[in-house]
RNA sequence: GGGCGAUUAGCUCAGUUGGUUCAGAGCACCUCGUUUACACCGAGGGGGUCGGGAGUUCGAAUCUCUCAUCGCCCA
């Protein structure tokens, strides 16, 4: 790569990524070093890289790279999740497009198609992560449904069953009629939708009287078992104990009184359909009502309905309304907005349905999960997510986990049925042996056993992820080295689905797998810290997603700004845990979100800035000859100062890393590198131009000592920036010097922070402020930036102290184009304007024509007024006994110094006013 | 209905657990500059009564209460 033109990330990023891979830098094998472990939240195997992944994985990569630089054995385990429902839905759709119906093929055939699909598309997202620069150990890539991980899942199922924590039961569940499976509560998305509230009258048995109920679901009338009213509702008291006739079906059902009924809602009378509503089911249980399931599993009407057999529920809704109207029983139709639950995966309206499912009892495990987060064994960043977490895992809110799914894509439940017996065993052979034993029938064969058709919830495999990726359930040797992992980086939306459950699994199994000694020493938790990332949202605060089309294309962003630029952009968008409003603009015409971002652009510009600074340093002429005193003094100060600044920056970074304030860290680095290193340090050491014999400008040479120092410093900078922007730093690292094999930025040594000289930093800050003031005058008065000016500083103790810093005066002179910088006792230097930095007064000589005495006077008066106000406030504060007595001494001392400084400045302002006015 | 969070400059966000002249950053905007690493640049500048109100405190952007608006999670 030649040092010409602008920085172009594309080629450089490809080059270094393959270089790192070839050198096995991401690979981790247990050794004597301390391990630093992260397991990736496995993205869906069918997924594509989206903004959430980019944020999430950038953060993981930063932490892993930092640990690697610190000499730890950094291990980042990548992988994918089989995502049962999502993937099965996609495969079903793909098959349908080919004219194949799932119901027409066998389980085995379906799985063959599904695995083909997985093999074709499953690796895409991982390749995309590589483009982002993710330094995961790809040789460890795992998949939740691969053989070893599946074995672990089955083992755990059998174990929990044996422990009595897994049971089978008939429950009201969320049913997805399209995928024909049960959904967990977490997989149902509730949104407000427009619908109608139908008022339907039911005739009282043996009476001409009617009672009118309100329902949004008239098609379930066929399954009505009662009409319920609130016991306190006087409108209906006279009906208690009577019976009504359900329209159309003409079934006679009781009128019951139940407190659940809201008197204010609708007519105050509720039809009760225990088979099709959670609450109705509860009422049914209380009143021993009949449960009539009027739907088939695909949402069509069942035999039990008696009418409309085989027709779809929504079609039936229309038909039934028509029939109710015809029979005169439809009283009114009211427009209404209600919450409708839809399947997260198929978007089908979810039915409540009574089904036989497998559950895990969560009582004991959720208590542990609650305790260990609240006693600090597992720490959350930011902390406030603990509140949300507690609310979910606390006893009264936790519910048993429905772990069975009526799908084929997933781990099949290892339960076998023989007659009325249920045998749970890891393999068919073991199940058979057990079955023979249980039944006492030794002639049973494998064909007598019927395995449960269902598979397990995806989360039932991913909750084991931190242990199963190290094959901990088979051979705990590696697990012992890497477990517990250091940090989990994930979105807060899966705090319950995944984070809480991993914690439960960790406490359930780590001791059994690793031994008491190990867990006593290292902890049972799967990860010590959890870093919650925010959701990436669009301008309207909607979650960015493919389905909404409101997300920029991740890969296009990388193409446009480079991975470093995108990493910069993602990270500078917001702090840990807070949602990020990504700044991608919309196409004004199509309203489509463009793959552009100012923040990512800033990242690319930063790369370019670093690139140009590199070009500049490398292009300088170097000399070993001694240079003028002035130059040497300035250079010396520059070197001394940047080192202190560097140490101060390291200290700050250390603090930020400890609390995962990575956005802050990046800003700290950005400011240090751009402002301190490039704008101050490089400008200070930049050799001046002089006219040679022919009158041409020629740049002086830079002392070799200074050059070496600049290169050293730049090298240190690439190391500390590397975790955030790995590619550009690796490239610059190699451009700074010739490198031996293995001498790479990615494995350079991350420095330990040392003490720094805050006094020197502060004095140079003052000098920078002086330079800035002089430039402001130039800008205001239209004076060329290179026209030499004279500057004076009033002779005070403070001035002496300031100028004690070797090179400070010369540095100011160089950066502000000052030809003469003099300490003076005189109060009256003609043609000067006065300004104050700290508590020191400076006088800047300007061309006479540019000085506006009246304006200067006005300025000074305004300043004095401001200072007077400040003095008043400070006096009041310091005059307040309670402040002086209660505030910490250093705060009081500070206020006192503030007062003294203010008064000193007031004195200067008065002096200026006296002279001008 | 229960819970969590947000509200700070035109925009996107910080503000490290109440105390440095603390009201900040980046972008955008305005003025000037093509000077020689970089116009993907440099120099300078304008802009916010920290959502409203009340309270606690010597001291509040920060803590409490309340109201408003918005977002989310769970029922």
PDB file of N, CA, C and O in Angstrom, chain A residues 47-48 50 66 84 89 112 114 120 131 185 195 269 296 310 350 405 515 547 553 631 726 735 742 810 821 898:
ATOM      1  N   UNK A  47     -30.527 -16.145   9.735  1.00  0.00           N
ATOM      2  CA  UNK A  47     -30.540 -14.686   9.798  1.00  0.00           C
ATOM      3  C   UNK A  47     -29.523 -14.024   8.888  1.00  0.00           C
ATOM      4  O   UNK A  47     -28.620 -14.664   8.363  1.00  0.00           O
ATOM      5  N   UNK A  48     -29.714 -12.727   8.696  1.00  0.00           N
ATOM      6  CA  UNK A  48     -28.684 -11.929   8.048  1.00  0.00           C
ATOM      7  C   UNK A  48     -28.282 -10.842   9.026  1.00  0.00           C
ATOM      8  O   UNK A  48     -29.026 -10.487   9.927  1.00  0.00           O
ATOM      9  N   UNK A  50     -27.894  -7.716  10.929  1.00  0.00           N
ATOM     10  CA  UNK A  50     -28.628  -6.453  11.027  1.00  0.00           C
ATOM     11  C   UNK A  50     -27.943  -5.528  12.021  1.00  0.00           C
ATOM     12  O   UNK A  50     -26.917  -5.863  12.600  1.00  0.00           O
ATOM     13  N   UNK A  66      -9.206  -6.232  23.445  1.00  0.00           N
ATOM     14  CA  UNK A  66      -8.520  -5.601  24.566  1.00  0.00           C
ATOM     15  C   UNK A  66      -7.876  -6.679  25.441  1.00  0.00           C
ATOM     16  O   UNK A  66      -6.710  -6.584  25.826  1.00  0.00           O
ATOM     17  N   UNK A  84     -35.915 -22.821  16.119  1.00  0.00           N
ATOM     18  CA  UNK A  84     -36.851 -23.806  15.578  1.00  0.00           C
ATOM     19  C   UNK A  84     -37.999 -23.215  14.776  1.00  0.00           C
ATOM     20  O   UNK A  84     -38.178 -23.556  13.609  1.00  0.00           O
ATOM     21  N   UNK A  89     -40.420 -22.223   9.728  1.00  0.00           N
ATOM     22  CA  UNK A  89     -41.338 -21.416   8.927  1.00  0.00           C
ATOM     23  C   UNK A  89     -40.714 -21.081   7.577  1.00  0.00           C
ATOM     24  O   UNK A  89     -41.378 -21.130   6.543  1.00  0.00           O
ATOM     25  N   UNK A 112     -34.300 -33.367   6.071  1.00  0.00           N
ATOM     26  CA  UNK A 112     -33.268 -33.359   5.040  1.00  0.00           C
ATOM     27  C   UNK A 112     -33.265 -31.995   4.330  1.00  0.00           C
ATOM     28  O   UNK A 112     -32.237 -31.372   4.152  1.00  0.00           O
ATOM     29  N   UNK A 114     -34.426 -29.244   5.508  1.00  0.00           N
ATOM     30  CA  UNK A 114     -34.060 -28.201   6.460  1.00  0.00           C
ATOM     31  C   UNK A 114     -32.541 -28.127   6.632  1.00  0.00           C
ATOM     32  O   UNK A 114     -31.960 -27.037   6.667  1.00  0.00           O
ATOM     33  N   UNK A 120     -26.758 -24.320   3.313  1.00  0.00           N
ATOM     34  CA  UNK A 120     -26.623 -23.312   2.262  1.00  0.00           C
ATOM     35  C   UNK A 120     -26.551 -21.904   2.847  1.00  0.00           C
ATOM     36  O   UNK A 120     -25.733 -21.091   2.444  1.00  0.00           O
ATOM     37  N   UNK A 131     -16.577  -9.703   8.121  1.00  0.00           N
ATOM     38  CA  UNK A 131     -16.388  -8.418   7.451  1.00  0.00           C
ATOM     39  C   UNK A 131     -16.336  -7.268   8.456  1.00  0.00           C
ATOM     40  O   UNK A 131     -15.700  -6.253   8.241  1.00  0.00           O
ATOM     41  N   UNK A 185     -45.120 -17.594  25.860  1.00  0.00           N
ATOM     42  CA  UNK A 185     -45.686 -16.247  25.987  1.00  0.00           C
ATOM     43  C   UNK A 185     -44.804 -15.213  25.299  1.00  0.00           C
ATOM     44  O   UNK A 185     -45.282 -14.232  24.767  1.00  0.00           O
ATOM     45  N   UNK A 195     -61.152  -3.725  15.474  1.00  0.00           N
ATOM     46  CA  UNK A 195     -62.043  -4.864  15.335  1.00  0.00           C
ATOM     47  C   UNK A 195     -63.453  -4.419  15.701  1.00  0.00           C
ATOM     48  O   UNK A 195     -63.710  -3.233  15.883  1.00  0.00           O
ATOM     49  N   UNK A 269     -72.324  -8.474  30.681  1.00  0.00           N
ATOM     50  CA  UNK A 269     -72.526  -9.929  30.628  1.00  0.00           C
ATOM     51  C   UNK A 269     -71.490 -10.519  29.669  1.00  0.00           C
ATOM     52  O   UNK A 269     -71.223  -9.947  28.613  1.00  0.00           O
ATOM     53  N   UNK A 296     -60.114 -26.889  14.979  1.00  0.00           N
ATOM     54  CA  UNK A 296     -59.046 -27.842  14.691  1.00  0.00           C
ATOM     55  C   UNK A 296     -57.711 -27.136  14.893  1.00  0.00           C
ATOM     56  O   UNK A 296     -57.660 -25.912  15.046  1.00  0.00           O
ATOM     57  N   UNK A 310     -64.853 -27.464   9.127  1.00  0.00           N
ATOM     58  CA  UNK A 310     -63.716 -27.354   8.214  1.00  0.00           C
ATOM     59  C   UNK A 310     -63.504 -25.958   7.646  1.00  0.00           C
ATOM     60  O   UNK A 310     -62.527 -25.716   6.953  1.00  0.00           O
ATOM     61  N   UNK A 350     -52.990 -15.654  17.295  1.00  0.00           N
ATOM     62  CA  UNK A 350     -52.777 -16.776  18.202  1.00  0.00           C
ATOM     63  C   UNK A 350     -54.087 -17.187  18.858  1.00  0.00           C
ATOM     64  O   UNK A 350     -54.885 -16.340  19.240  1.00  0.00           O
ATOM     65  N   UNK A 405     -42.645 -28.033  21.532  1.00  0.00           N
ATOM     66  CA  UNK A 405     -43.118 -27.315  20.345  1.00  0.00           C
ATOM     67  C   UNK A 405     -43.550 -28.351  19.309  1.00  0.00           C
ATOM     68  O   UNK A 405     -42.845 -29.333  19.095  1.00  0.00           O
ATOM     69  N   UNK A 515     -17.231 -29.858  39.543  1.00  0.00           N
ATOM     70  CA  UNK A 515     -16.799 -30.189  40.892  1.00  0.00           C
ATOM     71  C   UNK A 515     -16.931 -29.020  41.841  1.00  0.00           C
ATOM     72  O   UNK A 515     -16.888 -27.850  41.426  1.00  0.00           O
ATOM     73  N   UNK A 547     -38.171  -6.733   8.397  1.00  0.00           N
ATOM     74  CA  UNK A 547     -39.563  -6.755   7.974  1.00  0.00           C
ATOM     75  C   UNK A 547     -40.149  -5.352   7.836  1.00  0.00           C
ATOM     76  O   UNK A 547     -40.982  -5.101   6.987  1.00  0.00           O
ATOM     77  N   UNK A 553     -28.740  -1.312   5.115  1.00  0.00           N
ATOM     78  CA  UNK A 553     -28.098  -2.598   4.878  1.00  0.00           C
ATOM     79  C   UNK A 553     -26.730  -2.591   5.530  1.00  0.00           C
ATOM     80  O   UNK A 553     -25.868  -1.781   5.182  1.00  0.00           O
ATOM     81  N   UNK A 631      13.787  25.587  19.014  1.00  0.00           N
ATOM     82  CA  UNK A 631      13.151  24.387  18.471  1.00  0.00           C
ATOM     83  C   UNK A 631      13.250  23.242  19.474  1.00  0.00           C
ATOM     84  O   UNK A 631      12.274  22.541  19.754  1.00  0.00           O
ATOM     85  N   UNK A 726      -9.825  -1.946  14.483  1.00  0.00           N
ATOM     86  CA  UNK A 726      -8.708  -2.880  14.340  1.00  0.00           C
ATOM     87  C   UNK A 726      -7.955  -2.775  13.011  1.00  0.00           C
ATOM     88  O   UNK A 726      -6.741  -2.961  12.981  1.00  0.00           O
ATOM     89  N   UNK A 735       2.917   0.464   8.901  1.00  0.00           N
ATOM     90  CA  UNK A 735       3.529   1.552   8.122  1.00  0.00           C
ATOM     91  C   UNK A 735       4.505   2.364   8.970  1.00  0.00           C
ATOM     92  O   UNK A 735       5.328   3.088   8.433  1.00  0.00           O
ATOM     93  N   UNK A 742       5.231 -11.756  13.180  1.00  0.00           N
ATOM     94  CA  UNK A 742       4.624 -11.896  14.503  1.00  0.00           C
ATOM     95  C   UNK A 742       4.569 -10.601  15.292  1.00  0.00           C
ATOM     96  O   UNK A 742       3.985 -10.552  16.367  1.00  0.00           O
ATOM     97  N   UNK A 810       7.967  29.546  24.061  1.00  0.00           N
ATOM     98  CA  UNK A 810       8.322  29.309  22.666  1.00  0.00           C
ATOM     99  C   UNK A 810       7.179  28.603  21.921  1.00  0.00           C
ATOM    100  O   UNK A 810       6.941  28.861  20.740  1.00  0.00           O
ATOM    101  N   UNK A 821       7.602  37.698  22.856  1.00  0.00           N
ATOM    102  CA  UNK A 821       6.725  37.376  23.986  1.00  0.00           C
ATOM    103  C   UNK A 821       7.469  37.817  25.243  1.00  0.00           C
ATOM    104  O   UNK A 821       8.449  37.206  25.628  1.00  0.00           O
ATOM    105  N   UNK A 898     -11.799  29.887  44.098  1.00  0.00           N
ATOM    106  CA  UNK A 898     -12.615  30.470  43.043  1.00  0.00           C
ATOM    107  C   UNK A 898     -12.831  31.962  43.325  1.00  0.00           C
ATOM    108  O   UNK A 898     -12.739  32.804  42.432  1.00  0.00           O
TER     109      UNK A 898
END
